[in-house]
Tab-separated table of C-alpha atoms in Angstrom:
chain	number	residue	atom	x	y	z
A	296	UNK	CA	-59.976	-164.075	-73.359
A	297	UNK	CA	-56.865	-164.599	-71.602
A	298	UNK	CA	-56.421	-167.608	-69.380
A	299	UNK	CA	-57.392	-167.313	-65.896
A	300	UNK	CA	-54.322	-166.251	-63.488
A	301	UNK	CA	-53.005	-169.208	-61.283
A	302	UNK	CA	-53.463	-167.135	-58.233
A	303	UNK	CA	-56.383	-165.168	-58.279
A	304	UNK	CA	-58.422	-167.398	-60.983
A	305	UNK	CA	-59.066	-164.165	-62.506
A	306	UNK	CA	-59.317	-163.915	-66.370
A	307	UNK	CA	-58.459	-160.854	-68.063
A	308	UNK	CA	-60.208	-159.742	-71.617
A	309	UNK	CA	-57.586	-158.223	-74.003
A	310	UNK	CA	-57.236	-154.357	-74.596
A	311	UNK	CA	-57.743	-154.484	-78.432
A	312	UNK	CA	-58.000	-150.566	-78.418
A	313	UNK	CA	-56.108	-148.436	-80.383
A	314	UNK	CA	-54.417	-145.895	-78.263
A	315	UNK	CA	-52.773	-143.812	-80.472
A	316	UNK	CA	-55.562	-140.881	-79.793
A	317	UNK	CA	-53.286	-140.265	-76.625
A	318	UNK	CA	-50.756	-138.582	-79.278
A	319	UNK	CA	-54.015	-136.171	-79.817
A	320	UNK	CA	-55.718	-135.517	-76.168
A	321	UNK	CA	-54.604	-136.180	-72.360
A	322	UNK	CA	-55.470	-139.576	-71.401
A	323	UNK	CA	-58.554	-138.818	-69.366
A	324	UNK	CA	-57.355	-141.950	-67.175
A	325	UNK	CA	-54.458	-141.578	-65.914
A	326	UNK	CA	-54.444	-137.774	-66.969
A	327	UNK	CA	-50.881	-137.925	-68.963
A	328	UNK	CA	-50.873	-135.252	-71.832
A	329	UNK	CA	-47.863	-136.799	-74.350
A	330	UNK	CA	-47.637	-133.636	-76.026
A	331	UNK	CA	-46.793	-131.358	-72.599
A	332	UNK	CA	-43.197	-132.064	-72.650
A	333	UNK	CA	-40.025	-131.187	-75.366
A	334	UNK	CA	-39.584	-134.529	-76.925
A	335	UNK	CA	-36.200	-134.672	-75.152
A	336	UNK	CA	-37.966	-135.584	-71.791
A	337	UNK	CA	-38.760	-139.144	-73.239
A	338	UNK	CA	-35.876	-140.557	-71.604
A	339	UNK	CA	-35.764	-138.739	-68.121
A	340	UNK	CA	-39.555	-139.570	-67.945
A	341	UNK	CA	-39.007	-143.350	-68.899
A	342	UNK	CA	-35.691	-143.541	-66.024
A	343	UNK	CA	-38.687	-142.126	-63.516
A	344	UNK	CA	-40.994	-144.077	-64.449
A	345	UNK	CA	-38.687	-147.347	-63.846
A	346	UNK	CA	-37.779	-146.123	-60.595
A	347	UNK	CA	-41.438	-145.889	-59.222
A	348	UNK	CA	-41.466	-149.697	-60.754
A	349	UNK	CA	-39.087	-150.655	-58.600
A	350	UNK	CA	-40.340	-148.814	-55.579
A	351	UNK	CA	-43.999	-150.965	-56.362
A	352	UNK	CA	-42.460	-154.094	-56.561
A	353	UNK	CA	-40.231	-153.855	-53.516
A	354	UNK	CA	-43.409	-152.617	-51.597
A	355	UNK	CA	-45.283	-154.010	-48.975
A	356	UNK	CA	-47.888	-156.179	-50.638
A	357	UNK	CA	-47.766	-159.125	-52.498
A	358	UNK	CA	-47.363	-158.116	-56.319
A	359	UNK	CA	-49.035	-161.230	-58.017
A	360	UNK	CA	-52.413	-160.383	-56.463
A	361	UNK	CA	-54.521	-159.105	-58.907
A	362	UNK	CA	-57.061	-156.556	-57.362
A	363	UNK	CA	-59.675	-156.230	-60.115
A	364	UNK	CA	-60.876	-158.723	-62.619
A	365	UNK	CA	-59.733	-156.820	-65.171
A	366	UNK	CA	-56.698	-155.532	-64.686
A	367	UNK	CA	-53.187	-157.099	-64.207
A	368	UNK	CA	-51.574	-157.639	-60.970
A	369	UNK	CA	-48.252	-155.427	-60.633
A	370	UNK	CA	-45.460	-158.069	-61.454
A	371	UNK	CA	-47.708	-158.715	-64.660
A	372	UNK	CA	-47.754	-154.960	-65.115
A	373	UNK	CA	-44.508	-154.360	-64.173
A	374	UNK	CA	-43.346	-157.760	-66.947
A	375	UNK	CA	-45.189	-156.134	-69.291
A	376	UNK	CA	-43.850	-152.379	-69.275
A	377	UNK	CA	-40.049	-154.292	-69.482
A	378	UNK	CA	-41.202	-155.970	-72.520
A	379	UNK	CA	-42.418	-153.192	-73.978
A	380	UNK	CA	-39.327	-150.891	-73.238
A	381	UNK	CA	-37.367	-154.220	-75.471
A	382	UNK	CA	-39.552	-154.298	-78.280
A	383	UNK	CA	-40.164	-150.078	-78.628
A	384	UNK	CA	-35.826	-150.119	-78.563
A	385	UNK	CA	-35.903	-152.975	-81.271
A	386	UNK	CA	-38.565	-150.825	-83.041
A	387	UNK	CA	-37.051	-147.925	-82.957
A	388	UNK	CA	-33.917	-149.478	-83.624
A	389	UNK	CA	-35.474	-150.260	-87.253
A	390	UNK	CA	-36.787	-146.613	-87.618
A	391	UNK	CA	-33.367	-145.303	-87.317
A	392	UNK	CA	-31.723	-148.066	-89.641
A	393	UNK	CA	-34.311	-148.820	-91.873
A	394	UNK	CA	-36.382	-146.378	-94.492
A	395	UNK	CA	-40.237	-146.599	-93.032
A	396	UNK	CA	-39.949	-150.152	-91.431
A	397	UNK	CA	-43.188	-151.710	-90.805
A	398	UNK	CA	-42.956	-153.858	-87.104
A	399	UNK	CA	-43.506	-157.025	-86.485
A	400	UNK	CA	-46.526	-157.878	-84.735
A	401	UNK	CA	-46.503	-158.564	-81.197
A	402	UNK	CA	-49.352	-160.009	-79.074
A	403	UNK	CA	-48.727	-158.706	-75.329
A	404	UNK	CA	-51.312	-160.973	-74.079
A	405	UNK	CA	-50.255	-163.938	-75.426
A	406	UNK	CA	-46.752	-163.151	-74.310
A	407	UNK	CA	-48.115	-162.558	-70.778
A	408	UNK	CA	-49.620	-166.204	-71.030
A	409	UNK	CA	-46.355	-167.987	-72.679
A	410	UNK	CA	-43.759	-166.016	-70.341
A	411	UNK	CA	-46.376	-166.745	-67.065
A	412	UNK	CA	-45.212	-162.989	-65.991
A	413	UNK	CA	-47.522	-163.972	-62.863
A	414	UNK	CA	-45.004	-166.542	-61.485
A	415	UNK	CA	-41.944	-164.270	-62.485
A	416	UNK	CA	-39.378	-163.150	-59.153
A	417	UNK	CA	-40.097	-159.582	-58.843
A	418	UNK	CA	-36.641	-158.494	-58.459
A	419	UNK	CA	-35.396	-159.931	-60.831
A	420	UNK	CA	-38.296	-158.501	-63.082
A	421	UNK	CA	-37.285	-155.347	-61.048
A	422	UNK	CA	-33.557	-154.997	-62.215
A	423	UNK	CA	-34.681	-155.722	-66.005
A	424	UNK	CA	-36.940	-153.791	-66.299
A	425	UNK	CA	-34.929	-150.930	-64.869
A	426	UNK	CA	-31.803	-152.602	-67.723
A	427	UNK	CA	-34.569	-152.197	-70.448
A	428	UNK	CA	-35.826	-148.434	-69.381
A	429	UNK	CA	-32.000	-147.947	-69.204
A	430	UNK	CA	-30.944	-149.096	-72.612
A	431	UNK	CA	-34.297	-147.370	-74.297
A	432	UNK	CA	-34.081	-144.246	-72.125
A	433	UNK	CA	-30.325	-144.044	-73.469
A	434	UNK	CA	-31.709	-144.422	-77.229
A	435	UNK	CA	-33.796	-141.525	-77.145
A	436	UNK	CA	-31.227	-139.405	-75.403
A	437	UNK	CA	-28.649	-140.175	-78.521
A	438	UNK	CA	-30.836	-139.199	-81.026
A	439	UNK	CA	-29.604	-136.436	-83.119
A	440	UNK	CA	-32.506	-133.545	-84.184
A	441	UNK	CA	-32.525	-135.052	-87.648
A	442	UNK	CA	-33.389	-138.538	-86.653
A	443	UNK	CA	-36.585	-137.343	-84.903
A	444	UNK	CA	-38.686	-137.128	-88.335
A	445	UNK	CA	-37.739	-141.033	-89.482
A	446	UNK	CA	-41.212	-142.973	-90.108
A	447	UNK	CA	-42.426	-146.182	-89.201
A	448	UNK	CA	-45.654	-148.072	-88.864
A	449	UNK	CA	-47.406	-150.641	-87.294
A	450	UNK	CA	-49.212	-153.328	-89.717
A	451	UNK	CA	-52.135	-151.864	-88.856
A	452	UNK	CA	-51.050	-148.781	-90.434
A	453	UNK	CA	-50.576	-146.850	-88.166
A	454	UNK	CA	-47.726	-144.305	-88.901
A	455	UNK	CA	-45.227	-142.930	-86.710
A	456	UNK	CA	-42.581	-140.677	-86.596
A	457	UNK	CA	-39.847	-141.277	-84.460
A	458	UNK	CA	-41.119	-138.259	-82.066
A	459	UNK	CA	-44.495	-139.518	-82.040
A	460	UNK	CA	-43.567	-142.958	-81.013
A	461	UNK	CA	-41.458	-142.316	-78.280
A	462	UNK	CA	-44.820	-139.799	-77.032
A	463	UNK	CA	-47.078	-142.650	-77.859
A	464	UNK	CA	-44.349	-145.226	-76.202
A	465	UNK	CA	-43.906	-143.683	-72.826
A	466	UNK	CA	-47.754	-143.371	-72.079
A	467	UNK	CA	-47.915	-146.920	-71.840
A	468	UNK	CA	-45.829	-146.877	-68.905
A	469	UNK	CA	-46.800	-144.185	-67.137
A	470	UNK	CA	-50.407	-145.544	-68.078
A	471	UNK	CA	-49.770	-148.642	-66.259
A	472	UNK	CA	-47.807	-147.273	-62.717
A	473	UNK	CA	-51.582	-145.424	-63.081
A	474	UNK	CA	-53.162	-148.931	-63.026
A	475	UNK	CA	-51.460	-150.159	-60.417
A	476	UNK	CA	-51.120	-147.151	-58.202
A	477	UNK	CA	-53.940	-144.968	-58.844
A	478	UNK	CA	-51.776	-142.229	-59.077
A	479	UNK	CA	-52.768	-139.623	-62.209
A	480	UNK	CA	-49.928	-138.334	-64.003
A	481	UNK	CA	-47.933	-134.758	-62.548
């Protein structure tokens, strides 16, 4: 369990699923299929996607509130999806410099706790994450046809290409706008 939030006293269990079925079947929660697009949409989706961050965390309510028990409040979301944009460019970084690097671990909860992304400004969490989408987003749109097929895996071996990880990368995202707005995926 994750330690409760300093504002809400909430306490959040960790998501130890493994969500790489969304590279197989629409995500029958926030209803994005990862396989409806070329794999050249990654980064136009991911520049979108920051956008609508920044629109949530400029909006009218306060962003630290949490509004289920189980679920992060939007700055933590919003923390979150710019971590993730830095560690899926350092990741795929490797992929395209390495032969079949494995990644480093990373515990997302435990950075939550250590970086206390519920006490973080929100515009300043605003303009990096919208730095991070940028620098990713720019990644994917570089990537010549060849490099699309390089392999990497998690140490939980699971495998990637570099086409399925940016599909399995930008659900997460657009997975977690879903959590905070309730809006299903176009």
């Amino acid at each position: 369990m994750i330690e409760p939030d300093n504002l809400t006293g909430m306490t959040i269990v960790p998501d130890a699923k493994d969500w790489t079925w969304v590279l197989q079947r629409p995500c029958p929660e926030c209803g994005f299929n990862t396989q409806s697009f070329p794999r050249q949409h990654v980064a136009a989706l991911l520049l979108a996607n920051a956008q609508a961050w920044r629109d949530v965390l400029a909006g009218p309510s306060d962003v630290r509130l949490r509004s289920r028990p189980d679920a992060w409040s939007p700055l933590e979301y919003a923390c979150h999806v710019r971590d993730v944009c830095r560690l899926y460019a350092h990741r795929l970084e490797l992929m395209l410099t390495r032969d079949d690097p494995t990644f480093p671990n990373w515990d997302q909860d435990a950075t939550a706790i250590a970086d206390r992304y519920g006490e973080q400004d929100p515009a300043t969490v605003s303009d990096e994450l919208t730095v991070a989408a940028k620098q990713l987003a720019a990644a994917f749109a570089a990537l010549p046809d060849e490099s699309w097929q390089r392999t990497g895996s998690r140490s939980d071996g699971a495998t990637f290409t570099v086409e399925s990880f940016a599909r399995y990368f930008i659900h997460d995202p657009i997975h977690h706008l879903y959590d905070v707005t309730m809006r299903r995926a176009a």
